[in-house]
mmCIF file of C-alpha atoms in Angstrom:
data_model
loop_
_atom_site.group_PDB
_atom_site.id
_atom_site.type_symbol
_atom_site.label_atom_id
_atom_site.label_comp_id
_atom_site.label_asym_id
_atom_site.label_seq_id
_atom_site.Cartn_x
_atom_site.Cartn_y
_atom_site.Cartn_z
ATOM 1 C CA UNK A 265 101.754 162.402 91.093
ATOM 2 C CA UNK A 266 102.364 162.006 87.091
ATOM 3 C CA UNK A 267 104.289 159.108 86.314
ATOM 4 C CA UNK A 268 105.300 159.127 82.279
ATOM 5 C CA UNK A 269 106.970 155.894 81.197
ATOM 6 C CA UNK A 270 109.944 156.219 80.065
ATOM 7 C CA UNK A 271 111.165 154.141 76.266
ATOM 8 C CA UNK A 272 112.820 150.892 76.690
ATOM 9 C CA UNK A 273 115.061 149.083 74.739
ATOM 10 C CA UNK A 274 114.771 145.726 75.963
ATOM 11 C CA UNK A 275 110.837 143.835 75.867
ATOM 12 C CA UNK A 276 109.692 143.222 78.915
ATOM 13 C CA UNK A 277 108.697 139.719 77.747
ATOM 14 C CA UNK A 278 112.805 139.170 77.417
ATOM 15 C CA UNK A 279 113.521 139.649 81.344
ATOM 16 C CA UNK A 280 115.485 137.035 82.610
ATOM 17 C CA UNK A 281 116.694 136.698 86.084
ATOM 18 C CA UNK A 282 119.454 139.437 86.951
ATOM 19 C CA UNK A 283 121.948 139.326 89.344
ATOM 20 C CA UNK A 284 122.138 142.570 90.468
ATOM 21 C CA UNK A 285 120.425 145.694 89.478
ATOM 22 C CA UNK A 286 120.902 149.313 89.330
ATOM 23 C CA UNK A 287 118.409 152.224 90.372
ATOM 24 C CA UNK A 288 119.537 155.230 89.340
ATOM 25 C CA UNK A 289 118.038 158.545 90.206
ATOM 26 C CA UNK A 290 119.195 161.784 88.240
ATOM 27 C CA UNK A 291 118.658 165.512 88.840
ATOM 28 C CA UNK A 292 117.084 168.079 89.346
ATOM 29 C CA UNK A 293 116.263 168.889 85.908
ATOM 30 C CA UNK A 294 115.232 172.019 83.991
ATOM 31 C CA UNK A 295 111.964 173.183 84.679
ATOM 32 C CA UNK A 296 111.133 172.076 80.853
ATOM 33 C CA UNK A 297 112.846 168.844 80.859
ATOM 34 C CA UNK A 298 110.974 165.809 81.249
ATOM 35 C CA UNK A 299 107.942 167.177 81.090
ATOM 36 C CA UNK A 300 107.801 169.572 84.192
ATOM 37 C CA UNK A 301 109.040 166.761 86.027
ATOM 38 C CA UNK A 302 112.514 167.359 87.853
ATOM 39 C CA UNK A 303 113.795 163.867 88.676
ATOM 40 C CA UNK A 304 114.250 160.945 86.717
ATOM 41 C CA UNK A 305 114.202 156.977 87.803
ATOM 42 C CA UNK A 306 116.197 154.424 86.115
ATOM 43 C CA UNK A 307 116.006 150.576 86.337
ATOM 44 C CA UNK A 308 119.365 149.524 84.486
ATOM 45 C CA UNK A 309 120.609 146.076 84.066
ATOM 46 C CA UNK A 310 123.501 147.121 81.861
ATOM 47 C CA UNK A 311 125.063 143.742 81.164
ATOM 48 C CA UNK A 312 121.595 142.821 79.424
ATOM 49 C CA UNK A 313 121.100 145.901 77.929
ATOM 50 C CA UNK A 314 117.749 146.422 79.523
ATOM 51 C CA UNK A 315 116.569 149.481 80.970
ATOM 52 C CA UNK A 316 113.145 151.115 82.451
ATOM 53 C CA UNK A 317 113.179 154.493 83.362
ATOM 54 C CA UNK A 318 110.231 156.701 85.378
ATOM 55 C CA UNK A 319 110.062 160.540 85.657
ATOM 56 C CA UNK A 320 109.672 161.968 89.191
ATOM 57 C CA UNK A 321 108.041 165.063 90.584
ATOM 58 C CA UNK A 322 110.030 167.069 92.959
ATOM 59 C CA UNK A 323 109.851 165.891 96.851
ATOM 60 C CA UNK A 324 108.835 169.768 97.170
ATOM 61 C CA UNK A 325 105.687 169.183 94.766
ATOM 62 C CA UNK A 326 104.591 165.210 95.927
ATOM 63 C CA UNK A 327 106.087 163.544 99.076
ATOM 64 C CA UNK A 328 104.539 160.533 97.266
ATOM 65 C CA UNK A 329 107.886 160.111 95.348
ATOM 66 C CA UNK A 330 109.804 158.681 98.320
ATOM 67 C CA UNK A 331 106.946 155.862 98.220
ATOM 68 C CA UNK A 332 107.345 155.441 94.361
ATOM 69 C CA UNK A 333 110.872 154.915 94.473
ATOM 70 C CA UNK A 334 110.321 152.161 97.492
ATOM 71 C CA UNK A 335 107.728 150.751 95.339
ATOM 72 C CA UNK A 336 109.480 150.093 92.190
ATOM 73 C CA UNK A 337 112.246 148.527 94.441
ATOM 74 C CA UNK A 338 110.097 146.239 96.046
ATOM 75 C CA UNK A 339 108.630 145.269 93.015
ATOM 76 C CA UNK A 340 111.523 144.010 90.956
ATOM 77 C CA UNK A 341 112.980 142.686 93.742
ATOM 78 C CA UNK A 342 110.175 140.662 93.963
ATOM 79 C CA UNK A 343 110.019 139.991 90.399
ATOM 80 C CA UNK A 344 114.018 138.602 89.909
ATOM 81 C CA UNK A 345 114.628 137.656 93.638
ATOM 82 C CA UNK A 346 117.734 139.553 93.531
ATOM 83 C CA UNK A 347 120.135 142.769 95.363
ATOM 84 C CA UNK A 348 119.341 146.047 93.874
ATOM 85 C CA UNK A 349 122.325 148.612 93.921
ATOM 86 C CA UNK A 350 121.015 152.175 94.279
ATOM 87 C CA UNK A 351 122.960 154.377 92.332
ATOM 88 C CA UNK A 352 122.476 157.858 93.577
ATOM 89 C CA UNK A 353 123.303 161.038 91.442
ATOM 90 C CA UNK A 354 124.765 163.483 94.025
ATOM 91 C CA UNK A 355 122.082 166.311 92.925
ATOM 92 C CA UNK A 356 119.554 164.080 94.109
ATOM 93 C CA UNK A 357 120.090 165.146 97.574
ATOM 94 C CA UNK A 358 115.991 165.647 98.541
ATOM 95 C CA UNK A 359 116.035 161.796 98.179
ATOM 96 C CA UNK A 360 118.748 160.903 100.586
ATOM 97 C CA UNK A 361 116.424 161.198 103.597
ATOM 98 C CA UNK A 362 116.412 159.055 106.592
ATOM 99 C CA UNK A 363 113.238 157.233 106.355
ATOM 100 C CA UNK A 364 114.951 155.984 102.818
ATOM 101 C CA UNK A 365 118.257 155.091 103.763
ATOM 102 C CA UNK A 366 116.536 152.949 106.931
ATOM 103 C CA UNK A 367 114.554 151.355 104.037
ATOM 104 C CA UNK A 368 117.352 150.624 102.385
ATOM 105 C CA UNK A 369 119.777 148.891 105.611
ATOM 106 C CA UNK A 370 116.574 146.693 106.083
ATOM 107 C CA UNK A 371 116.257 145.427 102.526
ATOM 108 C CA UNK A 372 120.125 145.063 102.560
ATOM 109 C CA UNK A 373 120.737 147.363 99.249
ATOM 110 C CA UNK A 374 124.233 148.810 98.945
ATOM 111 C CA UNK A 375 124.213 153.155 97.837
ATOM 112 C CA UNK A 376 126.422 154.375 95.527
ATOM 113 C CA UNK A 377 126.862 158.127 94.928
ATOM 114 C CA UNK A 378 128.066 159.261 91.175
ATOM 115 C CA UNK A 379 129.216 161.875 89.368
ATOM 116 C CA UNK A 380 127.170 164.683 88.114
ATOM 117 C CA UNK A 381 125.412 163.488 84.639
ATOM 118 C CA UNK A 382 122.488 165.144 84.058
ATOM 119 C CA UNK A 383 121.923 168.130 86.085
ATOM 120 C CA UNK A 384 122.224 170.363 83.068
ATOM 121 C CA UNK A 385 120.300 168.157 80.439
ATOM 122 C CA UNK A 386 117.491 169.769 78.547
ATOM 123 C CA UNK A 387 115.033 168.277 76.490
ATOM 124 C CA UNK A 388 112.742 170.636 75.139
ATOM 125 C CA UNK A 389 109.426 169.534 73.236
ATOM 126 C CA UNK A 390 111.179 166.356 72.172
ATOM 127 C CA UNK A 391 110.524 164.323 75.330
ATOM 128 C CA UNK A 392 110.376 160.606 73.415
ATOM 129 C CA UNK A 393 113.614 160.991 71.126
ATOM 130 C CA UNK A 394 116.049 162.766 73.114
ATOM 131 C CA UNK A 395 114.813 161.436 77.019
ATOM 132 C CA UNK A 396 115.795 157.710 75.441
ATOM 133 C CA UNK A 397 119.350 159.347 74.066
ATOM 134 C CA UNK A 398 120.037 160.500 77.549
ATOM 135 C CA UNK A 399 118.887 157.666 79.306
ATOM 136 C CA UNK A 400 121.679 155.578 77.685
ATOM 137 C CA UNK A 401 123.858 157.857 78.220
ATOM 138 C CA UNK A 402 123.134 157.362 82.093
ATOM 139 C CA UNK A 403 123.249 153.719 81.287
ATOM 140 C CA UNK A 404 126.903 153.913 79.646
ATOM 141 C CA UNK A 405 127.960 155.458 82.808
ATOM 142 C CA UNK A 406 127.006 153.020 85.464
ATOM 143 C CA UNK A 407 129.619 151.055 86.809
ATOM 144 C CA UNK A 408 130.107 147.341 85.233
ATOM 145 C CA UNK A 409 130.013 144.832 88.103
ATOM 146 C CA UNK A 410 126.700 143.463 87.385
ATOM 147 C CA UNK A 411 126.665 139.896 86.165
ATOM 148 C CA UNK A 412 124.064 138.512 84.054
ATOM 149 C CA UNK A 413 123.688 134.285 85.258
ATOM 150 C CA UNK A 414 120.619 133.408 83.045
ATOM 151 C CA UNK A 415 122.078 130.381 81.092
ATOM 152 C CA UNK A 416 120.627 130.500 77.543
ATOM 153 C CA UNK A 417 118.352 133.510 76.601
ATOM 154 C CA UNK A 418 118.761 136.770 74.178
ATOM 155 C CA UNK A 419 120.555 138.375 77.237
ATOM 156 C CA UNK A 420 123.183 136.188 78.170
ATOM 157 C CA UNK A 421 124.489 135.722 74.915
ATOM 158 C CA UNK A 422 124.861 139.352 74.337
ATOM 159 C CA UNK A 423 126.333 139.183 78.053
ATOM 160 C CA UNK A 424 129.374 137.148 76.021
ATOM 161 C CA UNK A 425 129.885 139.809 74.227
ATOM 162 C CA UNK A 426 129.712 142.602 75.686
ATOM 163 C CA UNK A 427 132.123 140.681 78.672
ATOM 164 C CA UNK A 428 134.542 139.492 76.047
ATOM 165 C CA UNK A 429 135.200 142.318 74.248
ATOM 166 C CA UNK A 430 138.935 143.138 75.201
ATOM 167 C CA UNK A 431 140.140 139.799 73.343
ATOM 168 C CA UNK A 432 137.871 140.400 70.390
ATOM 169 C CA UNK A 433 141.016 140.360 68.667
ATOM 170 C CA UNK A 434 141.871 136.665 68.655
ATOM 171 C CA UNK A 435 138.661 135.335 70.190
ATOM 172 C CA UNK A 436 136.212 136.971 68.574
ATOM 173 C CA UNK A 437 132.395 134.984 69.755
ATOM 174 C CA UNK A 438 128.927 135.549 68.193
ATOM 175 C CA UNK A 439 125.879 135.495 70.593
ATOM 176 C CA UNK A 440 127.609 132.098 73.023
ATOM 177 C CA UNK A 441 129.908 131.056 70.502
ATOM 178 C CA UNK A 442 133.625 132.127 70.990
ATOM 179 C CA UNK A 443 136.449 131.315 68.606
ATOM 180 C CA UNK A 444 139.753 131.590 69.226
ATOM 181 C CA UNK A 445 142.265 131.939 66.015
ATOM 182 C CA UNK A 446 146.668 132.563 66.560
ATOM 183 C CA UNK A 447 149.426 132.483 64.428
ATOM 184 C CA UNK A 448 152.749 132.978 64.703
ATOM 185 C CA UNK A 449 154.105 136.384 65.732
ATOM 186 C CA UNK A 450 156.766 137.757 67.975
ATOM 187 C CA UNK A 451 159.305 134.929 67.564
ATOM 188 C CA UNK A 452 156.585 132.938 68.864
ATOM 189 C CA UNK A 453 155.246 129.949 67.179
ATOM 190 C CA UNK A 454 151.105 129.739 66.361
ATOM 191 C CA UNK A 455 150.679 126.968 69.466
ATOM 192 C CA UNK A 456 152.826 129.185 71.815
ATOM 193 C CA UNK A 457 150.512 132.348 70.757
ATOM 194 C CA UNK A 458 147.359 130.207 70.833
ATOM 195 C CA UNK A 459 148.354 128.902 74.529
ATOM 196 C CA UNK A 460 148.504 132.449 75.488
ATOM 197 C CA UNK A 461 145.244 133.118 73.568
ATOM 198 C CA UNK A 462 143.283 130.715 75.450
ATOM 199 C CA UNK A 463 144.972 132.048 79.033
ATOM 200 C CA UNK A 464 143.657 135.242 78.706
ATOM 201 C CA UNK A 465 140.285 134.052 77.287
ATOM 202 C CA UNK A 466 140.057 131.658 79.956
ATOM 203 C CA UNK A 467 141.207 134.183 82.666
ATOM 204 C CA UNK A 468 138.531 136.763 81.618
ATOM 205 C CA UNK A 469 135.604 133.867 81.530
ATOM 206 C CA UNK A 470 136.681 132.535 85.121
ATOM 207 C CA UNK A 471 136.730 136.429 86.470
ATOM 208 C CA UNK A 472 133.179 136.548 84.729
ATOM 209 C CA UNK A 473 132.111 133.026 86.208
ATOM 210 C CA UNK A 474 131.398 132.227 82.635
ATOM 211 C CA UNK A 475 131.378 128.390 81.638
ATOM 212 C CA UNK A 476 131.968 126.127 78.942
ATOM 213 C CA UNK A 477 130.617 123.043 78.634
ATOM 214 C CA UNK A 478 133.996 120.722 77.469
ATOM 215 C CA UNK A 479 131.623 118.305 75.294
ATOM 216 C CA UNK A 480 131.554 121.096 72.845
ATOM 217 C CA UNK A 481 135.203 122.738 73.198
ATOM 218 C CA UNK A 482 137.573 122.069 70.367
ATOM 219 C CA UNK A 483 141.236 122.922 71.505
ATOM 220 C CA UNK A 484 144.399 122.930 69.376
ATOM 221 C CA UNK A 485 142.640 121.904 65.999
ATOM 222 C CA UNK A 486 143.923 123.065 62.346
ATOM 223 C CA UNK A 487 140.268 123.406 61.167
ATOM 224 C CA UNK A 488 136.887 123.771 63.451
ATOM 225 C CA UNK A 489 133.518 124.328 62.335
ATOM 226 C CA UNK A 490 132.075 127.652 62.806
ATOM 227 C CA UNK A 491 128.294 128.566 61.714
ATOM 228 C CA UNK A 492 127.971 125.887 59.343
ATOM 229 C CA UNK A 493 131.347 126.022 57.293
ATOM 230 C CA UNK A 494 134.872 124.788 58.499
ATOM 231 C CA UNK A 495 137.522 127.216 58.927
ATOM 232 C CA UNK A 496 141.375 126.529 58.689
ATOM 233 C CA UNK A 497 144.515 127.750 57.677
ATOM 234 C CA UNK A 498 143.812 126.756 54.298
ATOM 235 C CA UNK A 499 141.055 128.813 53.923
ATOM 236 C CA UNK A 500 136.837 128.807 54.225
ATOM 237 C CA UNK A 501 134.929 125.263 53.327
ATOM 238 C CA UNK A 502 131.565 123.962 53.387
ATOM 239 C CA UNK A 503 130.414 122.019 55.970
ATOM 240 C CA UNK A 504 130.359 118.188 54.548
ATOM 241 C CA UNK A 505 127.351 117.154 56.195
ATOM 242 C CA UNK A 506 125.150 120.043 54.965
ATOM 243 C CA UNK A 507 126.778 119.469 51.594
ATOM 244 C CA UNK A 508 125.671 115.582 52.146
ATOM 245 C CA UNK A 509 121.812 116.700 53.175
ATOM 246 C CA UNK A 510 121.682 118.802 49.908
ATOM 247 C CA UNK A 511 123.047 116.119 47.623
ATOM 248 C CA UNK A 512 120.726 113.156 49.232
ATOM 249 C CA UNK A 513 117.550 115.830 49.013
ATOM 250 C CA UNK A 514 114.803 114.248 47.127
ATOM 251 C CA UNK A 515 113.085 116.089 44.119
ATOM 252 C CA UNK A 516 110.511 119.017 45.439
ATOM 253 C CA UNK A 517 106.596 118.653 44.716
ATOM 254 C CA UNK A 518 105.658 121.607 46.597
ATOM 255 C CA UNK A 519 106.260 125.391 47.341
ATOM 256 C CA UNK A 520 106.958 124.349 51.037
ATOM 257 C CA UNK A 521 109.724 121.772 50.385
ATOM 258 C CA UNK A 522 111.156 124.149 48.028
ATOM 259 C CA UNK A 523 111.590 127.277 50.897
ATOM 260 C CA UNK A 524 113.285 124.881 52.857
ATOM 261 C CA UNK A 525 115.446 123.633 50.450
ATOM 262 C CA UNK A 526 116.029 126.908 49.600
ATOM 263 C CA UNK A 527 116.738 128.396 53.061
ATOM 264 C CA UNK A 528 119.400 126.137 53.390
ATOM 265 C CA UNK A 529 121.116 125.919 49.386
ATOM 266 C CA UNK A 530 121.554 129.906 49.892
ATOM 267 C CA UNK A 531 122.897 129.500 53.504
ATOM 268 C CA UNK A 532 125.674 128.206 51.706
ATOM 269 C CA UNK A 533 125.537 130.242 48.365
ATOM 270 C CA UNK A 534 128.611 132.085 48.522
ATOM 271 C CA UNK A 535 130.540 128.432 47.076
ATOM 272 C CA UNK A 536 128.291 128.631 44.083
ATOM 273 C CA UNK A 537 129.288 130.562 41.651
ATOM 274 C CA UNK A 538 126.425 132.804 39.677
ATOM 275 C CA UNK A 539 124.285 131.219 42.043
ATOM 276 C CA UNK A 540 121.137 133.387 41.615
ATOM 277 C CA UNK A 541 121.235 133.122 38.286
ATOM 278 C CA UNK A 542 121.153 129.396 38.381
ATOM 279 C CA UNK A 543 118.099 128.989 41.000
ATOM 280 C CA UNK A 544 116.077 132.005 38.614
ATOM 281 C CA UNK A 545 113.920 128.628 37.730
ATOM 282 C CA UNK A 546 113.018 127.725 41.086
ATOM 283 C CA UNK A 547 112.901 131.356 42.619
ATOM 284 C CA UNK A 548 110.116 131.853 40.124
ATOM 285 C CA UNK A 549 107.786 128.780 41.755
ATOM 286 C CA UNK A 550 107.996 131.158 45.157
ATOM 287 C CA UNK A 551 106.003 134.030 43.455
ATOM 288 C CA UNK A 552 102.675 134.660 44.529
ATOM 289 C CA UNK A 553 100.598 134.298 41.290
ATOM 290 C CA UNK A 554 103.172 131.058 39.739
ATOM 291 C CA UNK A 555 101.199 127.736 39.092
ATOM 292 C CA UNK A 556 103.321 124.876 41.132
ATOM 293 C CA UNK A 557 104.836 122.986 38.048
ATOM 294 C CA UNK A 558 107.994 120.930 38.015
ATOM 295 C CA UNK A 559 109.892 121.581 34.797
ATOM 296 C CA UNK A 560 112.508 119.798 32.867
ATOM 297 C CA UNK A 561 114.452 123.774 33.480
ATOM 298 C CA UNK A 562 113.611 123.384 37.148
ATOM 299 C CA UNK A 563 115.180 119.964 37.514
ATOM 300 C CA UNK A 564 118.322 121.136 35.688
ATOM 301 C CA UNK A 565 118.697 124.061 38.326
ATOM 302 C CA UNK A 566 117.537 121.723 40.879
ATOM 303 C CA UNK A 567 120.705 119.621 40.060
ATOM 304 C CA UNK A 568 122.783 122.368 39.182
ATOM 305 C CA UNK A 569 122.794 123.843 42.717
ATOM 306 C CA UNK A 570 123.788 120.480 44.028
ATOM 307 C CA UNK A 571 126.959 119.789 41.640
ATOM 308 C CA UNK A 572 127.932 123.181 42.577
ATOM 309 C CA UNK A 573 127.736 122.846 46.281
ATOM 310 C CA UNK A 574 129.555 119.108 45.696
ATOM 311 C CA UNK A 575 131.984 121.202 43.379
ATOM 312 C CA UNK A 576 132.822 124.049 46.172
ATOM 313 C CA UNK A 577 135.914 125.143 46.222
ATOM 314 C CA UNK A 578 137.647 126.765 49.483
ATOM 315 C CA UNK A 579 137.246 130.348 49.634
ATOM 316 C CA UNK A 580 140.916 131.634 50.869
ATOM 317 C CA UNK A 581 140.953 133.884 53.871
ATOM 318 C CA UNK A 582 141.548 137.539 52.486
ATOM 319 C CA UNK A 583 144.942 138.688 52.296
ATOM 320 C CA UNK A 584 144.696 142.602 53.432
ATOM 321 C CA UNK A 585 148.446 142.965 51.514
ATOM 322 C CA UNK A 586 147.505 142.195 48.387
ATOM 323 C CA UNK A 587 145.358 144.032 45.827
ATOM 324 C CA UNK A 588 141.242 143.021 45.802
ATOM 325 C CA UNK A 589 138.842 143.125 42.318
ATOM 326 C CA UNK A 590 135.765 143.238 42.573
ATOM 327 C CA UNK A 591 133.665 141.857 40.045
ATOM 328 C CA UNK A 592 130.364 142.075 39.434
ATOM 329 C CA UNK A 593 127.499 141.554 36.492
ATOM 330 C CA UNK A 594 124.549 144.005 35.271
ATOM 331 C CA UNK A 595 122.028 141.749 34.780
ATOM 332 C CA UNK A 596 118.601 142.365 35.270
ATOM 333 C CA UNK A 597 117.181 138.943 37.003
ATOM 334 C CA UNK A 598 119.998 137.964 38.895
ATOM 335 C CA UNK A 599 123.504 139.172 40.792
ATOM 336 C CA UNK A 600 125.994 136.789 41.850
#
């Protein structure tokens, strides 16, 4: 039996612990699709995103498959300790034999039949590009009810998202952050909308089972902090303690104290105005062939970064009724 692996979007070295997988086997296929193989194997984990996919000989061709497919299922269920869900397309009939669906009562996995998806797929000579187009496409039509538990981790947090995404609206989150903004609207006033804001939120994370830990909730506040700035009704500011580490830094003596105050300074370089223009001194340190040498010019930018982040004004929230300029410089060193 040829097994071909199939592309996958997720590292394997990014697994986390699942709750409840999907196998999903699709066909028959074309003669030429796949690679003269007729059936193909997913592993989908769709809340994470992650997905492994094998391509199957016929059970005409290799009665070897029916001990591949109990193989792979043994094997990640191994690996994450959790159910598997076998999702069965309905032209996969030579698989639903008995000695299978016995294996599958004794390792307690549920079957699911579903609707024709790719019985008519064809992917001619371009097995790599267009096999990993239609294997998302099978992805994008499993059914949602896996839940991803892993606290922390790249998967989780894109969990969040992808769980949240019917009150992106009002509570709109990045990776495990969520931030819920109202106002008044409907003869309601902003605290009556935000109450109903936060029931809906809250309603969605308990039918999710996702928590919140309260030492780090903010509720009913006129300005919160959100990725280092503090956001309000009156508008976009700095946050004052970054502000306070960039005033208090000490002068630079070396090309590594400089990234670093660097990496933060133009974190916040939107308050600044023609900010590149006024760190041109101390960009020119970072270039490969510069000699390290502390200039009267670099102290000056030095401290004019620091006024200007002590200076910051609040940027006002955009107004989408009222007419925008945009302004901007041809210079040749710097923009902004």
């Amino acid at each position: 039996m040829v097994q071909k692996p199939f592309p996958s979007n997720c590292d394997k070295r990014h697994y986390d612990t699942f709750e409840l997988l999907h196998f999903d086997i699709c066909g028959p296929m074309e003669e030429n699709s796949l690679g003269g193989s007729k059936y193909l194997l997913l592993i989908v984990d769709e809340a994470s995103g992650c997905m492994k996919g094998f391509c199957l000989r016929a059970k005409s061709e290799s009665e070897d498959c029916i001990k591949t497919i109990k193989t792979y299922i043994m094997k990640v269920q191994k690996q994450f300790g959790k159910k598997v869900k076998f999702v069965r397309h309905d032209g996969a009939r030579e698989f639903a034999t008995n000695s299978l669906k016995d294996f599958y009562k004794d390792e307690g996995i549920e079957q699911q039949t579903t609707v024709p998806m790719l019985h008519h797929a064809k992917l001619d000579k371009c097995f790599w590009a267009e096999a990993a187009m239609t294997a998302i496409y099978v992805k994008n039509r499993l059914p949602s009810r896996e839940r991803h538990r892993s606290h922390g981790g790249e998967h989780s947090k894109r969990c969040v998202t992808h769980l949240l995404r019917s009150v992106r609206d009002f509570a709109p989150s990045y990776f495990d952050d969520v931030f819920v903004h109202s106002r008044a609207v409907n003869g309601k006033t902003d605290v009556e909308a935000h109450k109903e804001h936060l029931r809906k939120l809250l309603g969605l994370m308990r039918k999710y089972k996702l928590y919140a830990n309260l030492k780090k909730c903010i509720f009913g506040a006129s300005e919160i902090p959100i990725l280092g700035c503090l956001v309000g009704k009156n508008g976009v500011r700095p946050d004052p303690e970054k502000v306070r580490v960039i005033s208090e830094w000490p002068t630079l003596s070396d090309v590594k104290e400089l990234r670093q105050f660097l990496g933060l300074a133009t974190y916040l370089c939107k308050y600044v105005e023609n900010y590149a223009g006024k760190i041109r001194p101390l960009s020119q340190l970072l270039k490969k062939e510069a000699e390290w040498k502390w200039t009267a010019e670099c102290q000056q930018a030095f401290d004019a970064v620091k006024q200007g982040l002590t200076e910051a004004p609040i940027l006002a929230v955009a107004d989408q009724d009222r007419p925008f300029h945009v302004v901007c410089d041809a210079s040749d060193f710097a923009i902004g």
